[in-house]
C-alpha positions as semicolon CSV with decimal commas, in nm:
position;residue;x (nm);y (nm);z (nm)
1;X;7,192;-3,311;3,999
2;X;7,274;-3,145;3,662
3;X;7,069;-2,857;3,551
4;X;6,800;-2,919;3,345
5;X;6,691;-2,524;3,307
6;X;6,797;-2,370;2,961
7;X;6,740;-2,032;2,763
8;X;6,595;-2,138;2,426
9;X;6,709;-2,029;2,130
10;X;6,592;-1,717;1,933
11;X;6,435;-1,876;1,620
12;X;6,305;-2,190;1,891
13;X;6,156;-1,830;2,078
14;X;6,005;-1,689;1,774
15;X;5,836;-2,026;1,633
16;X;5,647;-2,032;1,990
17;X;5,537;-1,662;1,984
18;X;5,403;-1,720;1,629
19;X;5,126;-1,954;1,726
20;X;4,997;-1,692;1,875
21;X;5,005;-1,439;1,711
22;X;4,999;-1,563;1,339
23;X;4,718;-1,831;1,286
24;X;4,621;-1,783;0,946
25;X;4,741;-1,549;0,631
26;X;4,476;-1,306;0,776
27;X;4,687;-1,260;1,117
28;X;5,016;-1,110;0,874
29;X;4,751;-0,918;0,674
30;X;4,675;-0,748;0,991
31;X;5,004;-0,696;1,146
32;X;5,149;-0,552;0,823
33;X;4,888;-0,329;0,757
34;X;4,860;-0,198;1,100
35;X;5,255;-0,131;1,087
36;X;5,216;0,081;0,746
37;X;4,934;0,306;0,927
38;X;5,177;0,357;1,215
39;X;5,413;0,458;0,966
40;X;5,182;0,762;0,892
41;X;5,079;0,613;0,540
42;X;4,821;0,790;0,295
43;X;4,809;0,515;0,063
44;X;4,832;0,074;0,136
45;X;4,881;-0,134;-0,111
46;X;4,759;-0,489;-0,003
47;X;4,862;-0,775;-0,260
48;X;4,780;-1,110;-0,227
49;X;4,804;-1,486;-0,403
50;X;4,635;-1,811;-0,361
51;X;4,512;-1,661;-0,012
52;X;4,794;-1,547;0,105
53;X;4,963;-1,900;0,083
54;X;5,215;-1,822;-0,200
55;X;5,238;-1,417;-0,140
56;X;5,112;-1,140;0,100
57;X;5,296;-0,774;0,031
58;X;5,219;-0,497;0,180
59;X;5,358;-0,166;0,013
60;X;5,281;0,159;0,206
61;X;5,408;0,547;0,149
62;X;5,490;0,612;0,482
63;X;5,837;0,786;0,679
64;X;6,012;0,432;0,609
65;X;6,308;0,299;0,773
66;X;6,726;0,361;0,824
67;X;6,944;0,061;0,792
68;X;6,978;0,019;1,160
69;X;6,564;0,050;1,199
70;X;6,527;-0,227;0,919
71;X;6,779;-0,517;1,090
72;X;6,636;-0,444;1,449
73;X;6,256;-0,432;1,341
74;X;6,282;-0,828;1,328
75;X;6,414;-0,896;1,631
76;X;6,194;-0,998;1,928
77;X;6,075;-0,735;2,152
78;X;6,156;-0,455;1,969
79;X;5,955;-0,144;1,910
80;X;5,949;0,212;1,800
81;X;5,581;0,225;1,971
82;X;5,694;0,232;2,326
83;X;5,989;0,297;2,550
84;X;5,874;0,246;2,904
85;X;5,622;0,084;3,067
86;X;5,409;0,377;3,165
87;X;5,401;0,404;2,772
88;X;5,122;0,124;2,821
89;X;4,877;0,344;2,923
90;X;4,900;0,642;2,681
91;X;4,889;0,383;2,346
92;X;4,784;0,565;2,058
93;X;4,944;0,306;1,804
94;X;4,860;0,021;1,653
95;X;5,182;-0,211;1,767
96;X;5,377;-0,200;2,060
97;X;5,455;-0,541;2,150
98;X;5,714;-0,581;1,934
99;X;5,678;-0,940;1,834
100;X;5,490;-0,919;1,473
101;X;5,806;-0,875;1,216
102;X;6,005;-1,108;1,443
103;X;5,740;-1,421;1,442
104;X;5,600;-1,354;1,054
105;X;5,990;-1,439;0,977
106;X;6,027;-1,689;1,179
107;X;5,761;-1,919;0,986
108;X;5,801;-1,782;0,647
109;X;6,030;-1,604;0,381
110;X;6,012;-1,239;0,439
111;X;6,174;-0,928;0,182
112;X;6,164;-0,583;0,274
113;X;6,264;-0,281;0,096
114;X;6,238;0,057;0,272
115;X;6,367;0,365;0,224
116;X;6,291;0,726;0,388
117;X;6,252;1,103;0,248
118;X;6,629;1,208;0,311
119;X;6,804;0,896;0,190
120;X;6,879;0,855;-0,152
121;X;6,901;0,505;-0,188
122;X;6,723;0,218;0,016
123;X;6,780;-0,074;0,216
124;X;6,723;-0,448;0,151
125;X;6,677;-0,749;0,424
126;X;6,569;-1,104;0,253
127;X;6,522;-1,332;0,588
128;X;6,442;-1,713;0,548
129;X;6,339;-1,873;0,898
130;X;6,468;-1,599;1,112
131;X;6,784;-1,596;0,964
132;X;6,898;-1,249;0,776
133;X;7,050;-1,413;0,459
134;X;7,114;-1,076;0,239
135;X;7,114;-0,730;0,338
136;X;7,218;-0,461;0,089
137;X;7,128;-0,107;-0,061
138;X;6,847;-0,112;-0,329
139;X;6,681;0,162;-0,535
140;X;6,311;0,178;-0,394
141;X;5,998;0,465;-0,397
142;X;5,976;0,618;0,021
143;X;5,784;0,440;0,209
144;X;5,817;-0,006;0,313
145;X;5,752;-0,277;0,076
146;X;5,716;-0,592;0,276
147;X;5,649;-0,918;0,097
148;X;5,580;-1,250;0,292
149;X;5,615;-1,589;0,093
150;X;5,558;-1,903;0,136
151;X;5,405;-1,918;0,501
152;X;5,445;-2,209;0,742
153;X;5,702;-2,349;0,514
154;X;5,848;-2,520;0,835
155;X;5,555;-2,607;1,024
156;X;5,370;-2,861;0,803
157;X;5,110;-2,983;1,050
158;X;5,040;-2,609;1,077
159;X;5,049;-2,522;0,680
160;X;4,795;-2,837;0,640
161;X;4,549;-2,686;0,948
162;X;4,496;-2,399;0,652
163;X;4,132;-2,429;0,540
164;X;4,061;-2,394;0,150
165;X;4,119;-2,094;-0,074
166;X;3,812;-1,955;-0,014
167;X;3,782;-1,926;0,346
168;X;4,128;-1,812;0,391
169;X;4,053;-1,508;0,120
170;X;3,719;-1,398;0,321
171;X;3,909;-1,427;0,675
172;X;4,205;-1,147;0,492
173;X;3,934;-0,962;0,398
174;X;3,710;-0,923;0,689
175;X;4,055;-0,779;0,831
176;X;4,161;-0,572;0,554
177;X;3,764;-0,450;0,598
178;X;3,825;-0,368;0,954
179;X;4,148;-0,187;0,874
180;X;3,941;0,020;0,576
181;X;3,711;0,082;0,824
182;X;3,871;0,244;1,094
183;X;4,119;0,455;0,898
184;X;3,887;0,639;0,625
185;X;4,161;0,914;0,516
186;X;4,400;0,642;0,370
187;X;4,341;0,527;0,087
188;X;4,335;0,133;0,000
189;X;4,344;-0,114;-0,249
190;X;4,363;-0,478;-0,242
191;X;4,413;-0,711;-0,528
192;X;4,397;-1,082;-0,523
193;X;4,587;-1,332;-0,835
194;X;4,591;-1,009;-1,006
195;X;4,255;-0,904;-0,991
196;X;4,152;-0,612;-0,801
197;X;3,887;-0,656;-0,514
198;X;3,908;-0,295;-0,353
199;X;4,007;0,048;-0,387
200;X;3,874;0,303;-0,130
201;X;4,018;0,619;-0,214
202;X;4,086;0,859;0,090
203;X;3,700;1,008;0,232
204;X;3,515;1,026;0,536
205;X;3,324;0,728;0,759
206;X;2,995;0,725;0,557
207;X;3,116;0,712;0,203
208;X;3,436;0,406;0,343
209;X;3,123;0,238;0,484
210;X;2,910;0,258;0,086
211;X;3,242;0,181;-0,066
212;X;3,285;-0,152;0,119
213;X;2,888;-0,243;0,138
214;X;2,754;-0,120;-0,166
215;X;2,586;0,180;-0,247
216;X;2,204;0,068;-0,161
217;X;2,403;0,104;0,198
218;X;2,387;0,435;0,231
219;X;1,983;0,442;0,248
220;X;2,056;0,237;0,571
221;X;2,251;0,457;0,800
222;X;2,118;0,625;1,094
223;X;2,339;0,862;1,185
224;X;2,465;0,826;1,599
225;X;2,656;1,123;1,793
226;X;2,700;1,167;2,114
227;X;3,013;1,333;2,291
228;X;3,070;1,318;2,739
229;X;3,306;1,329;2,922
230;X;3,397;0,978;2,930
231;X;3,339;0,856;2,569
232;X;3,266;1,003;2,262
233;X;3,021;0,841;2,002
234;X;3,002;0,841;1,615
235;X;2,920;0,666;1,334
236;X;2,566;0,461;1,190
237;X;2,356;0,207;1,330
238;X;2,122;-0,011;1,050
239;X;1,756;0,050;0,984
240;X;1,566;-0,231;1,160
241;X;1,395;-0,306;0,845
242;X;1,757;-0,449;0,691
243;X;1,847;-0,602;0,976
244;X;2,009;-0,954;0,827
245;X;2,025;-1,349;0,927
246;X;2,402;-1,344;0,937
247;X;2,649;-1,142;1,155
248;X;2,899;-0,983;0,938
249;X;2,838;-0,634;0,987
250;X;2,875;-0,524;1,340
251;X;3,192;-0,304;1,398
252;X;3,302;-0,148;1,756
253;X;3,634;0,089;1,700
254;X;3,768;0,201;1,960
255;X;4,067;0,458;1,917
256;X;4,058;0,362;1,562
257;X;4,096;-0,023;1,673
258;X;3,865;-0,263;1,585
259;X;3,800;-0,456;1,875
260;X;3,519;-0,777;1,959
261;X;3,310;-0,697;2,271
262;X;2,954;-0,952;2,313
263;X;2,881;-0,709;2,616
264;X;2,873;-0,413;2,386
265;X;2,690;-0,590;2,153
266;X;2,407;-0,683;2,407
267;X;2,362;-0,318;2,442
268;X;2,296;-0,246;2,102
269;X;2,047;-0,585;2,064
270;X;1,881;-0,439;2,351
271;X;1,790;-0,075;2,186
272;X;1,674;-0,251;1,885
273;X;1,473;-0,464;2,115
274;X;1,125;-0,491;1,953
275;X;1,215;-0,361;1,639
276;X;1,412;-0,678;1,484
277;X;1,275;-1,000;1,323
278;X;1,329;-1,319;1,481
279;X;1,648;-1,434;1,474
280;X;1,774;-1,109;1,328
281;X;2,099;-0,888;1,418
282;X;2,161;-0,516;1,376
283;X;2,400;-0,342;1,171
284;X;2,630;-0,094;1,334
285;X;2,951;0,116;1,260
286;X;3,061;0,262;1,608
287;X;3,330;0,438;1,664
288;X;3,415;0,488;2,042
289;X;3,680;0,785;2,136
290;X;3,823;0,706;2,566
291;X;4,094;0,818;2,702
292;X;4,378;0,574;2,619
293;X;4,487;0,549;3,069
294;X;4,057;0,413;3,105
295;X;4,143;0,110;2,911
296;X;4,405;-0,168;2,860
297;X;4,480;-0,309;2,542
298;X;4,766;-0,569;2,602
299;X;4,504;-0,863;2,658
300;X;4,573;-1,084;2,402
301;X;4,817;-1,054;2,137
302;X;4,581;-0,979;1,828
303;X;4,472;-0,656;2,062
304;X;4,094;-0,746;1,964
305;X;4,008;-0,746;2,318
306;X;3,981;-0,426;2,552
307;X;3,936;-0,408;2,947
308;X;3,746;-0,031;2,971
309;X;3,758;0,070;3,296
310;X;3,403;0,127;3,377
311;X;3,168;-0,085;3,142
312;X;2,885;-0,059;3,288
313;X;2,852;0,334;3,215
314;X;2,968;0,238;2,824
315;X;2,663;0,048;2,826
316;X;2,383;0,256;2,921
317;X;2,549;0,545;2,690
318;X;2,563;0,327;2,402
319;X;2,214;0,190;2,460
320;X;2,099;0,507;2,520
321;X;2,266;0,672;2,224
322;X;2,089;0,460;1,956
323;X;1,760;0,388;2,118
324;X;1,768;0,844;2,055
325;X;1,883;0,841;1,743
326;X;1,667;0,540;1,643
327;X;1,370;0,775;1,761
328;X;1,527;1,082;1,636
329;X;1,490;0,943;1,278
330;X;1,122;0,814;1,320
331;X;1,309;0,490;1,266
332;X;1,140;0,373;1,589
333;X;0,736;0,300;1,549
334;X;0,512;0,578;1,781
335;X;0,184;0,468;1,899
336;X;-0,069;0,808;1,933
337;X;-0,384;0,788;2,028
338;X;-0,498;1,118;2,024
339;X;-0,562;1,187;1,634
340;X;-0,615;0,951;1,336
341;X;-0,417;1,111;1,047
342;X;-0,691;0,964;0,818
343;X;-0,925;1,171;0,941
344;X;-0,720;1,521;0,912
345;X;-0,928;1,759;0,679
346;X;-0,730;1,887;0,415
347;X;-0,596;2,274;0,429
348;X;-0,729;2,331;0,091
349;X;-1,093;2,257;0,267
350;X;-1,013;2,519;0,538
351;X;-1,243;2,819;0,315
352;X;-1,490;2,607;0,142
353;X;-1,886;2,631;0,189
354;X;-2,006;2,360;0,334
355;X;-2,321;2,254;0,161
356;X;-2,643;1,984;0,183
357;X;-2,570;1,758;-0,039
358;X;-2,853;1,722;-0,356
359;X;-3,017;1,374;-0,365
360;X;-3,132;1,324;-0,752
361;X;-3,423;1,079;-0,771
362;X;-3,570;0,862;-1,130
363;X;-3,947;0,901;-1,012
364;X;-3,970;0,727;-1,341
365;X;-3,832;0,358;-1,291
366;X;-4,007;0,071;-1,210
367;X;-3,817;-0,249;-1,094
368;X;-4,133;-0,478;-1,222
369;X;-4,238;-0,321;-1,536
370;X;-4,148;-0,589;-1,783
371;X;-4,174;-0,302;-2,091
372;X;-3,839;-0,129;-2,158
373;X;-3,826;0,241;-1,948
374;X;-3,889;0,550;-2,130
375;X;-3,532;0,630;-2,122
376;X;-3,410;0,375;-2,286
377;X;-3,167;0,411;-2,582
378;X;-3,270;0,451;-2,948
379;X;-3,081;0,150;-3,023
380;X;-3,286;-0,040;-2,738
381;X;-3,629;0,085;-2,915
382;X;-3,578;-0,019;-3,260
383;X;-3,475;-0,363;-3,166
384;X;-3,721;-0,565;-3,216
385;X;-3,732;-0,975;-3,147
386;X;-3,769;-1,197;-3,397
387;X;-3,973;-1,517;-3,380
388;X;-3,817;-1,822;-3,282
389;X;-3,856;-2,163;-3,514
390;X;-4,017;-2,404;-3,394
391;X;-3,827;-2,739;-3,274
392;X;-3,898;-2,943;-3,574
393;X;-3,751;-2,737;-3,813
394;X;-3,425;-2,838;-3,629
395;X;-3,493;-3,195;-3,788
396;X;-3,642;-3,121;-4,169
397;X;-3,486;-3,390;-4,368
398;X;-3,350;-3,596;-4,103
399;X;-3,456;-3,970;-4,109
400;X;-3,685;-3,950;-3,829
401;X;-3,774;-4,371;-3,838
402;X;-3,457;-4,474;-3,758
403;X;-3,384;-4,213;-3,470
404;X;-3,729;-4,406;-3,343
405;X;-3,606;-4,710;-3,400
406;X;-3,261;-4,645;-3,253
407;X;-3,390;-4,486;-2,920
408;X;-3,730;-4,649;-2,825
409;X;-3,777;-4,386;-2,584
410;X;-4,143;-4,552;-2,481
411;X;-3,950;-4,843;-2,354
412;X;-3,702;-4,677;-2,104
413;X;-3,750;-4,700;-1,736
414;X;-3,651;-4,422;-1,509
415;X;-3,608;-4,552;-1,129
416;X;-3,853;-4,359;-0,889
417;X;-3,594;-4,295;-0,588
418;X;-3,271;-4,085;-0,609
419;X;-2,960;-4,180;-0,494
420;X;-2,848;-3,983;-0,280
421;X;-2,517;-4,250;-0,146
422;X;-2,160;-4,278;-0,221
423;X;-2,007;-4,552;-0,280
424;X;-1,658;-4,470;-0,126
425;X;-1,841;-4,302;0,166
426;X;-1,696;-4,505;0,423
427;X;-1,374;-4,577;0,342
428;X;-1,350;-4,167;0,281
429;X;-1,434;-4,098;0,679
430;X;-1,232;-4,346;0,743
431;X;-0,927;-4,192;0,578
432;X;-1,020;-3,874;0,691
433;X;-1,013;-4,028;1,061
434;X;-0,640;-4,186;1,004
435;X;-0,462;-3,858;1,049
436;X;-0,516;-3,552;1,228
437;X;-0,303;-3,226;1,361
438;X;-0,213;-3,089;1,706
439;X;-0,150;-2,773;1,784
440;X;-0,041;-2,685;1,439
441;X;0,277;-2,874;1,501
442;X;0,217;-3,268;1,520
443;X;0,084;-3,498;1,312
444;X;-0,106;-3,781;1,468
445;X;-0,196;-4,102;1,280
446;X;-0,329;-4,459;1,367
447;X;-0,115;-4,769;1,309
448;X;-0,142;-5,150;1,414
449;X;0,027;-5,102;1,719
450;X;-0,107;-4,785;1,831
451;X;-0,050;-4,402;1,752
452;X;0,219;-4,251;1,553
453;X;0,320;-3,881;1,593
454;X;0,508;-3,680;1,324
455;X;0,693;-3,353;1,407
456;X;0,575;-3,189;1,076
457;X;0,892;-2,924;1,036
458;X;1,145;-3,204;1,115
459;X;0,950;-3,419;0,880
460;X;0,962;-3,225;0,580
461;X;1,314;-3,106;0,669
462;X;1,427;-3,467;0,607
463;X;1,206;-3,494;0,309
464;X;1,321;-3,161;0,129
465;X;1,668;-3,279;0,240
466;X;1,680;-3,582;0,061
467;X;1,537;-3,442;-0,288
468;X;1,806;-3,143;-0,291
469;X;2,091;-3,342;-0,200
470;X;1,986;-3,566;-0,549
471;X;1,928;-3,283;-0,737
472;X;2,274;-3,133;-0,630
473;X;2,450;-3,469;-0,697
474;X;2,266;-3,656;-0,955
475;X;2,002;-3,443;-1,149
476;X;1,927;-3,048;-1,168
477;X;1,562;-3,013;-1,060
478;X;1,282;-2,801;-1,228
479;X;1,323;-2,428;-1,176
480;X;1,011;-2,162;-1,233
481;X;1,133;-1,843;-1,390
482;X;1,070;-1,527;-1,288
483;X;0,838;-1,244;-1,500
484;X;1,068;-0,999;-1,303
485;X;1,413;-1,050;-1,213
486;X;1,514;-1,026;-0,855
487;X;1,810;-0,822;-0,756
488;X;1,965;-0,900;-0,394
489;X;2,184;-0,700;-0,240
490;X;2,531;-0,866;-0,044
491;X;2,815;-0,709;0,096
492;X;3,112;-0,905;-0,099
493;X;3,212;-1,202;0,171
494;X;2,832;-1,281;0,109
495;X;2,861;-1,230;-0,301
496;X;3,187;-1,453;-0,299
497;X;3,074;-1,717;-0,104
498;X;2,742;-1,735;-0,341
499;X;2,953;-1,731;-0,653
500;X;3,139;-2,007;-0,493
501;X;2,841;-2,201;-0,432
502;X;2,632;-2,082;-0,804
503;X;2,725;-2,417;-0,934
504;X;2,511;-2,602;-0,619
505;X;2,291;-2,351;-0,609
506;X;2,211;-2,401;-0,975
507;X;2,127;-2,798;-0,960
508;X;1,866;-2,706;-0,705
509;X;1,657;-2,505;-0,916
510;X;1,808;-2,064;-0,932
511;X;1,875;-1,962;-1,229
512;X;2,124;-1,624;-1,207
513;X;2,170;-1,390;-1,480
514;X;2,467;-1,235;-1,315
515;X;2,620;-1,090;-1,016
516;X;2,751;-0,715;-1,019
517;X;2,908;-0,503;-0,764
518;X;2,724;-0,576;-0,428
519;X;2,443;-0,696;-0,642
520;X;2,311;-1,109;-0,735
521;X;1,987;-1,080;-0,971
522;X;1,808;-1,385;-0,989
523;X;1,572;-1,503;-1,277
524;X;1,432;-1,822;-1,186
525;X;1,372;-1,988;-0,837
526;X;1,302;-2,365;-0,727
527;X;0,944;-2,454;-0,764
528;X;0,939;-2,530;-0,386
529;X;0,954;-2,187;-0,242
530;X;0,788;-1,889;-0,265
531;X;0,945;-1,572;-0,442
532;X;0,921;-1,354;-0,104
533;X;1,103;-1,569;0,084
534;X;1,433;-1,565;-0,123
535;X;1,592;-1,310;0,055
536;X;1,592;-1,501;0,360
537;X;1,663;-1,843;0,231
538;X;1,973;-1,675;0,095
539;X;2,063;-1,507;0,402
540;X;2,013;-1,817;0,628
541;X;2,247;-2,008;0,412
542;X;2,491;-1,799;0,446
543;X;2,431;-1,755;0,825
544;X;2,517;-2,115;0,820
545;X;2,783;-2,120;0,573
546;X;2,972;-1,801;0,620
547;X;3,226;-1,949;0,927
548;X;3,381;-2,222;0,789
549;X;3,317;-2,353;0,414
550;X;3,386;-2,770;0,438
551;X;3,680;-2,830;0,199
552;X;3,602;-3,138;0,002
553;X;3,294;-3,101;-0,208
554;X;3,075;-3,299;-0,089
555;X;3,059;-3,186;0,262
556;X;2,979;-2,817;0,100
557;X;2,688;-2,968;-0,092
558;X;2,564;-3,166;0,257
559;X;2,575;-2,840;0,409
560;X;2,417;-2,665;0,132
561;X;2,148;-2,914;0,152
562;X;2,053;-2,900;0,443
563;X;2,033;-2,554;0,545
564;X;1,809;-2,502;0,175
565;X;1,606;-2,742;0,354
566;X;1,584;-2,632;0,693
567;X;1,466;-2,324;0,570
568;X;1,211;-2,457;0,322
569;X;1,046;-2,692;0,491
570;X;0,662;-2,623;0,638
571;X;0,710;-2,419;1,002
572;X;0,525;-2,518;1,290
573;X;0,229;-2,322;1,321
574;X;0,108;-2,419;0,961
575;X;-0,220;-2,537;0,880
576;X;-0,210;-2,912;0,676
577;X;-0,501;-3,054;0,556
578;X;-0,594;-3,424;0,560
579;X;-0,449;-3,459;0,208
580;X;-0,100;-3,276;0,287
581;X;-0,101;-3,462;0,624
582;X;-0,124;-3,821;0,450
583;X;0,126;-3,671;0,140
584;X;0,365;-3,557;0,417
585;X;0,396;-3,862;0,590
586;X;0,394;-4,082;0,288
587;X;0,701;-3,891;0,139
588;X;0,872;-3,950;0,488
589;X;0,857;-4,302;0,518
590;X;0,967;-4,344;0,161
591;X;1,328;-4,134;0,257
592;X;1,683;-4,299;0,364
593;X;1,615;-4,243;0,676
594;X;1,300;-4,179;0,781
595;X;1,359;-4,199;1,168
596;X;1,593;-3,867;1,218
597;X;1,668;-3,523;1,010
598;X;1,992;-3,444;0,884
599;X;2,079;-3,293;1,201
600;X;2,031;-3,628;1,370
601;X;1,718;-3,503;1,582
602;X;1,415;-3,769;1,606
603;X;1,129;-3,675;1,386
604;X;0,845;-3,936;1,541
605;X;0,752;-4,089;1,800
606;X;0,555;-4,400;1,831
607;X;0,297;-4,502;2,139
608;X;0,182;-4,862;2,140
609;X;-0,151;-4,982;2,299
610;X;0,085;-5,076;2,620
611;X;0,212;-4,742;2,615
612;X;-0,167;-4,628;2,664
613;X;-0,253;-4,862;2,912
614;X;0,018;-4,748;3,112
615;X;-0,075;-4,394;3,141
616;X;-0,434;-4,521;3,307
617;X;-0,276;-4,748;3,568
């Protein structure tokens, strides 16, 4: 038999390892701007176009690269970070695996310009596909310049997978976030079409964290410390108060690398335990300092995930560490039952003469003397009543014949009982009879064939549904202003996804007067829903929006719909009267489809007179 077995070639090689480790514009924002920091960088430049489709550079002020440094850094496998491969277990770099430069120019059309301190003139490398087309000497600042255009030029099926603008923009900067975050000396800016979304100058972890979230952020920190001899702790945890809908801002670093743990995470849940709403996660920016030989990094190639050696320690330190400092803070409620604060005596009471108190008495007044009191006002004794006219007067020159002739008031009969029925008695008892509520949650009512039961949330989910999808589509609906304008806070993935959906948002009833930095203020609000529960109508949309944005329009809106309504729609547990019962189910049955809510789940059920019999056999 022939052989069959063949080495593939390099760019066949590097097409392969780039589904792994570039998925998205986001993966090269990462890789690029994790190479400038191990360059030693004080300052990243991050510039980007149409999401990264058309353009990503990154320029960076760091030791740069020789000639020889610049062709090698694109082939596969090669790496300044290690040398050896008991250099695994000592990694205090970002890279190491030496596959980034060589896969990003394998699916894309890559320039570089680098130059370092003691050269006086640069070096240029313009690669299309893997393939080094021009390399020459170029005049360039120290420091790398690396732009990447036109990504998955040659992979249309992947190119296509690429969601819309939007989503791609929030996925580069949720890692250019992460990045920020970790590395608070180096300063960052980020610009997008031309228009700048960031710049964190260089300062410590608190003030990166208000930069990136806002300012009202800083308000929200609780400080956490803790140093051992297996880990050191730092950084903030969220009050419990602010605790949000959507995940978003929960951040483990660990040697300055963001990484994704959901068993670190259940530690943190569980020292907030009792503190959060329902449905409610924690903020926290935790930075976690091991010794690089307790863990291992090379787990997947985005280095997100980390094996620690002994986990289980990490996380009764971590939930220990917060549940303290929650505490520490008086963040944490106290029950005492020793004293009543309300019933401390002031110090400035600590000297005074205590006293009987003086009871003052009117031995005077006289609740049935008809005759005004003695001390009554001057004003009250000089008034004096004057005499009423009589009745007739009312009439003098009034034609007092024909009012008798017109009203023969001899001749009108008066009957001797009072009425004391109604005429719609009965058939009122017998609406009130047709519908009734169970447990706060179903709504029972009679029909022909038997009983009908109405889950009342799932009901007026597919109600509310219904009338906001026409009002986004077809016609804007009535929107109640506000005496006071509202002011939200969002980090800005939240405020750009909201801006993207205004125009939605808008045919359902808000009314915005603007969004500033961090900060939406809204002026009017659908007449639906209550002014106190904005805030979390917002935040559950975006809980349910924030992954993955549906490209064509009206997808978004169907979404949009009906997470407004999920969240607006009477909760079990509610109270209906007979009236809202009957309105209720009368706006149901004249929906679409009456039968199922927009999340296909059955809303009623119906038992027949069979049905009944059956359960007494």
């Amino acid at each position: 038999m022939s052989d069959i077995i063949q080495l593939l070639p390099d760019h066949v090689a590097n097409q392969i390892a780039a589904g792994e480790v570039v998925q998205r514009p986001a993966s090269v924002v990462k890789e690029l701007l994790e190479n400038a920091l191990d360059a030693g960088s004080e300052s990243i430049q991050l510039i980007v176009k149409e999401a990264g489709k058309i353009l990503i550079q990154v320029i960076d002020d760091g030791k740069g690269m020789s000639v020889t440094d610049a062709r090698l850094s694109f082939e596969r496998h090669a790496t300044s970070k290690i040398k050896s491969a008991e250099d695994l277990f000592a990694i205090n770099t970002k890279g190491f695996r030496g596959e980034a430069l060589a896969s990003i120019a394998a699916v894309s059309h890559v320039e570089m310009k680098t130059k370092q301190t003691q050269d006086e003139v640069g070096t240029y490398i313009k690669i299309e596909g893997s393939e080094i087309t021009t390399q020459d000497v170029c005049v360039t600042p120290k420091g790398t310049s690396i732009s990447v255009k036109n990504l998955f030029y040659n992979i249309p099926a992947r190119r296509n997978f690429l969601k819309s603008d939007a989503v791609e923009m929030r996925h580069i900067i949720d890692e250019f976030q992460r990045v920020a975050l970790a590395h608070p000396s180096v300063a960052f800016d980020l610009h997008h079409n031309g228009s700048s979304l960031f710049s964190l100058p260089s300062s410590n972890y608190r003030q990166r964290i208000v930069n990136i979230l806002g300012t009202k952020t800083n308000e929200r920190l609780v400080p956490v410390e803790e140093e051992t001899d297996i880990v050191k702790i730092s950084g903030f945890v969220g009050k419990p108060e602010f605790a949000k809908r959507t995940r978003g801002e929960q951040f483990f670093f660990v040697n300055n690398r963001y990484i994704k743990s959901s068993y670190l995470h259940h530690s943190i849940v569980s020292a907030f335990e009792g503190l959060l709403r329902d449905k409610s996660h924690p903020s926290y920016f935790l930075y976690l300092d091991v010794d690089p030989k307790t863990i291992d990094i090379n787990i997947h190639p985005t280095k997100t995930e980390i094996k620690f050696e002994d986990e289980h320690t990490l996380y009764a330190m971590l939930k220990s560490v917060v549940k303290h400092s929650l505490g520490q803070f008086s963040v944490a409620p106290v029950l005492d039952f020793d004293r009543d604060s309300d019933l401390d005596t002031p110090y400035s009471y600590k000297e005074k003469h205590v006293s009987i108190p003086k009871i003052d008495v009117d031995r005077n007044f006289n609740p049935f003397q008809d005759s005004q009191p003695a001390t009554a006002s001057k004003q009250s004794r000089n008034f004096q009543q004057k005499p009423t006219q009589s009745w007739e007067s009312l009439y003098v020159g009034a034609n007092t014949e024909s009012i008798e002739d017109n009203f023969q008031t001899s001749a009108i009969e008066f009957e001797s009982d009072e009425v004391t029925g109604n005429l719609f008695e009965n058939e009122t008892e017998e609406h009130q009879a047709n519908s009734f509520q169970i447990h706060r949650k179903y709504i029972v009512s009679t029909i022909k064939s038997g009983l009908l039961v109405v889950d009342q949330h799932r009901a007026h989910t597919r109600v509310l549904y219904e009338e906001l999808l026409k009002n986004i589509t077809m016609s804007s609906a009535v929107s109640q202003q506000l005496l006071f304008p509202i002011e939200l806070q969002f980090n800005a993935n939240e405020l750009s996804l909201l801006n993207e959906l205004k125009d939605s948002l808008v045919q359902t009833g808000f009314v915005f007067e603007g969004s500033q930095e961090h900060t939406l203020v809204v002026s009017g609000i659908p007449t639906i829903i209550n002014e106190s529960n904005i805030q979390d109508l917002l935040q559950r949309l975006l809980s349910d929006l924030e992954q993955e944005v549906p490209g064509n329009q009206f997808s978004q809106n169907d979404t949009l719909a009906k997470s407004m309504a999920k969240s607006m729609a009477v909760k079990a547990g509610t109270v209906l009267n007979v009236e809202a019962q009957q309105h209720l189910l009368n706006q149901l049955f004249a929906c679409k489809e009456p039968s199922v809510t927009p999340q296909n789940r059955k809303v009623f059920v119906t038992l027949t007179s069979n049905d009944l019999d059956n359960k007494f056999i």
